Coordinates of C-alpha atoms in Angstrom, one line a residue:
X622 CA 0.6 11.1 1.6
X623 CA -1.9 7.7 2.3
X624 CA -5.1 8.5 2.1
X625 CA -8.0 5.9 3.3
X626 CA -10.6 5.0 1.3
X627 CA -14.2 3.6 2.7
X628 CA -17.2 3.6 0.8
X629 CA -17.5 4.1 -2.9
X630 CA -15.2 7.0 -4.5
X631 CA -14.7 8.3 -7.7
X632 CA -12.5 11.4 -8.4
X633 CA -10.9 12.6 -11.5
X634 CA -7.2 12.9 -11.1
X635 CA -4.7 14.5 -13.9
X636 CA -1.0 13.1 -14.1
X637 CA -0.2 14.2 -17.1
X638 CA -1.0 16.9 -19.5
X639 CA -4.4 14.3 -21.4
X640 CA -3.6 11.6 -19.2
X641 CA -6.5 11.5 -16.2
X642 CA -7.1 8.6 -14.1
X643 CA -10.4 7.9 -12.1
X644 CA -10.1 6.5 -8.3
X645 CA -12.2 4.2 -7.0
X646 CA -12.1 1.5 -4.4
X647 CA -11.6 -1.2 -7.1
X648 CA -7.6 -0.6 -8.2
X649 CA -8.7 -2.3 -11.1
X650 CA -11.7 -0.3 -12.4
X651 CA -8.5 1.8 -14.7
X652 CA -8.2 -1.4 -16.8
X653 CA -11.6 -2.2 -17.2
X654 CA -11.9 -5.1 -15.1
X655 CA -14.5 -5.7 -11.6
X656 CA -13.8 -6.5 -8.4
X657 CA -13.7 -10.7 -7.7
X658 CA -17.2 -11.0 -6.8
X659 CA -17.2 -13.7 -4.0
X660 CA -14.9 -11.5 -2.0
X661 CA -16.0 -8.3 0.4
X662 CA -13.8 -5.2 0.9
X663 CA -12.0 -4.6 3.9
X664 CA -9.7 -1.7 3.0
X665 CA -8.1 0.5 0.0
X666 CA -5.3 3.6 0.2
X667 CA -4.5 5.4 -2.6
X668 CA -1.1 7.7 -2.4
X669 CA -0.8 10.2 -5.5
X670 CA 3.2 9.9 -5.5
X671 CA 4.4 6.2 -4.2
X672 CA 7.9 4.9 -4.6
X673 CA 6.8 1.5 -5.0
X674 CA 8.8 -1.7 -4.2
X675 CA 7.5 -4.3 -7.1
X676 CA 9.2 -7.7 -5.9
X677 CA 10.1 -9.6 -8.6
X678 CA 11.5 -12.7 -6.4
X679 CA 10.9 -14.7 -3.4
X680 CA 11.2 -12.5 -0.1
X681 CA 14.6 -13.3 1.4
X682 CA 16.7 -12.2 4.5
X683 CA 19.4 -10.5 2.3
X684 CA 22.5 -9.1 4.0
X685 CA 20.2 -9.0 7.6
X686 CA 17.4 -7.7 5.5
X687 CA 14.0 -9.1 4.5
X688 CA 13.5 -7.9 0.9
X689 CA 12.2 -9.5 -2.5
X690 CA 15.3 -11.1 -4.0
X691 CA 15.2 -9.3 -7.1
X692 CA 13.0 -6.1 -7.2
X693 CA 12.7 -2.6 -9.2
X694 CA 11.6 0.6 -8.0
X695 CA 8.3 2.1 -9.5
X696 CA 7.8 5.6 -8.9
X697 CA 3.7 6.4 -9.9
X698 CA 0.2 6.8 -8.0
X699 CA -0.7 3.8 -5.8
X700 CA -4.0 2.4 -5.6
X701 CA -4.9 -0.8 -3.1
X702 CA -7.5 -2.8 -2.0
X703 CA -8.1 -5.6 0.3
X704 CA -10.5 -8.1 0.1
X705 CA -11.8 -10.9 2.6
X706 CA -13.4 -13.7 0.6
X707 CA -16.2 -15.6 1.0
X708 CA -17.0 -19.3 2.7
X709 CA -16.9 -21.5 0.0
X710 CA -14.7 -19.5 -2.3
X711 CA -10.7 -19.9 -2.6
X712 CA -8.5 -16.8 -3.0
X713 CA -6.2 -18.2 -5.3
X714 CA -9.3 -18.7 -7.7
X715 CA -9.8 -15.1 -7.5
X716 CA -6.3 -13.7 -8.1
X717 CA -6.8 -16.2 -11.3
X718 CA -9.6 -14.7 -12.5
X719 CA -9.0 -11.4 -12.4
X720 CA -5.4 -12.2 -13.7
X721 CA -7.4 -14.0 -17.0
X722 CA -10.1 -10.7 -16.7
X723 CA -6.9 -8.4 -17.1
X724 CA -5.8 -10.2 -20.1
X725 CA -9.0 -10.4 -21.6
X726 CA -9.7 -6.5 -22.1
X727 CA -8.9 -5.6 -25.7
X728 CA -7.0 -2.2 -25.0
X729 CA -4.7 -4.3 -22.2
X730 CA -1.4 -5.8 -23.1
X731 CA -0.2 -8.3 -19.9
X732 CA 3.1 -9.2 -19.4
X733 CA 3.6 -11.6 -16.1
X734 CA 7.3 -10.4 -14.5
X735 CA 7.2 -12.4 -11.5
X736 CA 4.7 -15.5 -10.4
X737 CA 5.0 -18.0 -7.2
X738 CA 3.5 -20.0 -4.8
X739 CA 3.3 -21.3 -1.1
X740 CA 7.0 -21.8 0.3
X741 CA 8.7 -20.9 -3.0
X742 CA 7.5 -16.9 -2.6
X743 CA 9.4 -16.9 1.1
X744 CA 7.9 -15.4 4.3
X745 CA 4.0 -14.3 4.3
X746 CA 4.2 -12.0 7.3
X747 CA 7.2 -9.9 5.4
X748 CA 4.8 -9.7 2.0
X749 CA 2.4 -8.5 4.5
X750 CA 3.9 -5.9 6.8
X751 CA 7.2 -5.2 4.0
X752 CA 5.3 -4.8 1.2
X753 CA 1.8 -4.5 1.4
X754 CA 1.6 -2.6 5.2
X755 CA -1.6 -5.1 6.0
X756 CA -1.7 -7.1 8.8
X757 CA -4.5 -8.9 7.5
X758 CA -2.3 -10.8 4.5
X759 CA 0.2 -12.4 7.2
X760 CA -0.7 -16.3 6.6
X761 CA 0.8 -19.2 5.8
X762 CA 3.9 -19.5 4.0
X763 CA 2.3 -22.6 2.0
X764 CA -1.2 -21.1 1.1
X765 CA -0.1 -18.0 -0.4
X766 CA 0.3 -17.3 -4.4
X767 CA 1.7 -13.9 -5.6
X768 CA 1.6 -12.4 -9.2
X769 CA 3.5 -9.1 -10.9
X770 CA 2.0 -8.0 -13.8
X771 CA 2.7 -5.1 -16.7
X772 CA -0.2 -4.1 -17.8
X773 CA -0.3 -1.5 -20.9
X774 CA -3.0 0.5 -21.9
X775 CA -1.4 2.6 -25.1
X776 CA 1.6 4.3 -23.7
X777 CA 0.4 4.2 -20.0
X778 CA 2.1 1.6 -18.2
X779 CA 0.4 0.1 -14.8
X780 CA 2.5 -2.7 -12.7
X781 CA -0.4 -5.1 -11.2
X782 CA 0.5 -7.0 -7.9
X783 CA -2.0 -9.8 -6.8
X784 CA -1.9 -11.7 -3.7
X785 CA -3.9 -14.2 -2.4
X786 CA -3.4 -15.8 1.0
X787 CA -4.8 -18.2 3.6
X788 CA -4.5 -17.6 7.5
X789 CA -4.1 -19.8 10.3
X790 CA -7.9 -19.3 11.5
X791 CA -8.8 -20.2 7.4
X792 CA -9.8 -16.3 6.4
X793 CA -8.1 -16.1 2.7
X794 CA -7.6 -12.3 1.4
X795 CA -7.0 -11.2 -1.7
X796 CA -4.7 -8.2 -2.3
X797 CA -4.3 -5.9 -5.7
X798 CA -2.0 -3.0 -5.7
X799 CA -2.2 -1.2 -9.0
X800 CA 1.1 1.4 -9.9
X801 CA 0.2 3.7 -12.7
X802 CA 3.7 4.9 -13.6
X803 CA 4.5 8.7 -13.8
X804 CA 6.9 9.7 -16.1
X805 CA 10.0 11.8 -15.1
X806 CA 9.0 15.5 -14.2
X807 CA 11.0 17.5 -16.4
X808 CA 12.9 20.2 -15.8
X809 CA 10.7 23.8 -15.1
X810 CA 11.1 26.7 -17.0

């Protein structure tokens, strides 16, 4: 289930038994940190049960097959957002800052699993349609930087994804997917 989020939302949502989570359109808001400020929202989805793709390598053309060259499977509730930023700004300064704002939050423990840059993370357009599902993020293969991130908050773990790209007509997006991980259901009584 994909729902689309426009506007400002909040709702309460319970995983676990003490465990709830508020939505919003920032994917970030969980771990305490804003949205990039010099950037303007073009889109967030939220889907309570994703099975999520974190690429932790370049995207290759494996056996016929674009995929991330190394990659685990994250099975949790997927929030996303899409930003355009602003003339003047660059969106690799923003994935950096909210990178350093995620690390700065006392109750956060970061852990970076995967970083790259231009030509050395492989094709934009399959990070864009592949992974993300947004159109907007296909761009140039040399003006793209993406970051993986665990981010801990006591025994909640959240896997971070950040993109930043540059298109052909100059428009440069910035991209966070946030997984909060569910734990196994157990078995019902």
């Amino acid at each position: 289930m994909r729902v689309l989020l426009t506007g400002i939302v909040l709702i309460g949502l319970q995983l676990v038994p003490g465990v709830t989570l508020a939505l919003s359109d920032n994917p970030l808001a969980e771990l305490g940190v804003a949205p990039w400020r010099h950037a303007d929202l073009v889109h967030t989805t939220y889907e309570p049960r994703a099975d999520y793709l974190l690429g932790l390598g370049p995207m290759r053309k494996i056996r016929g097959q674009w995929q991330p060259r190394e990659s685990r499977r994250v099975i949790g509730v997927l929030a996303r957002a899409t930003w355009l930023v602003r003339s003047g700004y660059s969106a690799e300064d923003g994935l950096n800052s909210l990178v350093a704002a995620l690390g700065a939050q006392d109750d956060n423990t970061v852990e970076e699993l995967f970083r790259c840059q231009r030509l050395k993370c492989g094709s934009s357009g399959e990070w864009a349609n592949r992974v993300f599902g947004v159109r907007e993020l296909y761009g140039s293969d040399r003006n793209q930087t993406f970051v993986a991130l665990s981010v801990r908050t006591g025994e909640i773990e959240h896997v971070v994804v950040i993109y930043a790209v540059q298109r052909s007509n100059m428009r440069q997006y910035l991209h966070v997917d946030r997984v909060t991980a569910v734990p196994p259901e157990s078995g019902s009584q």
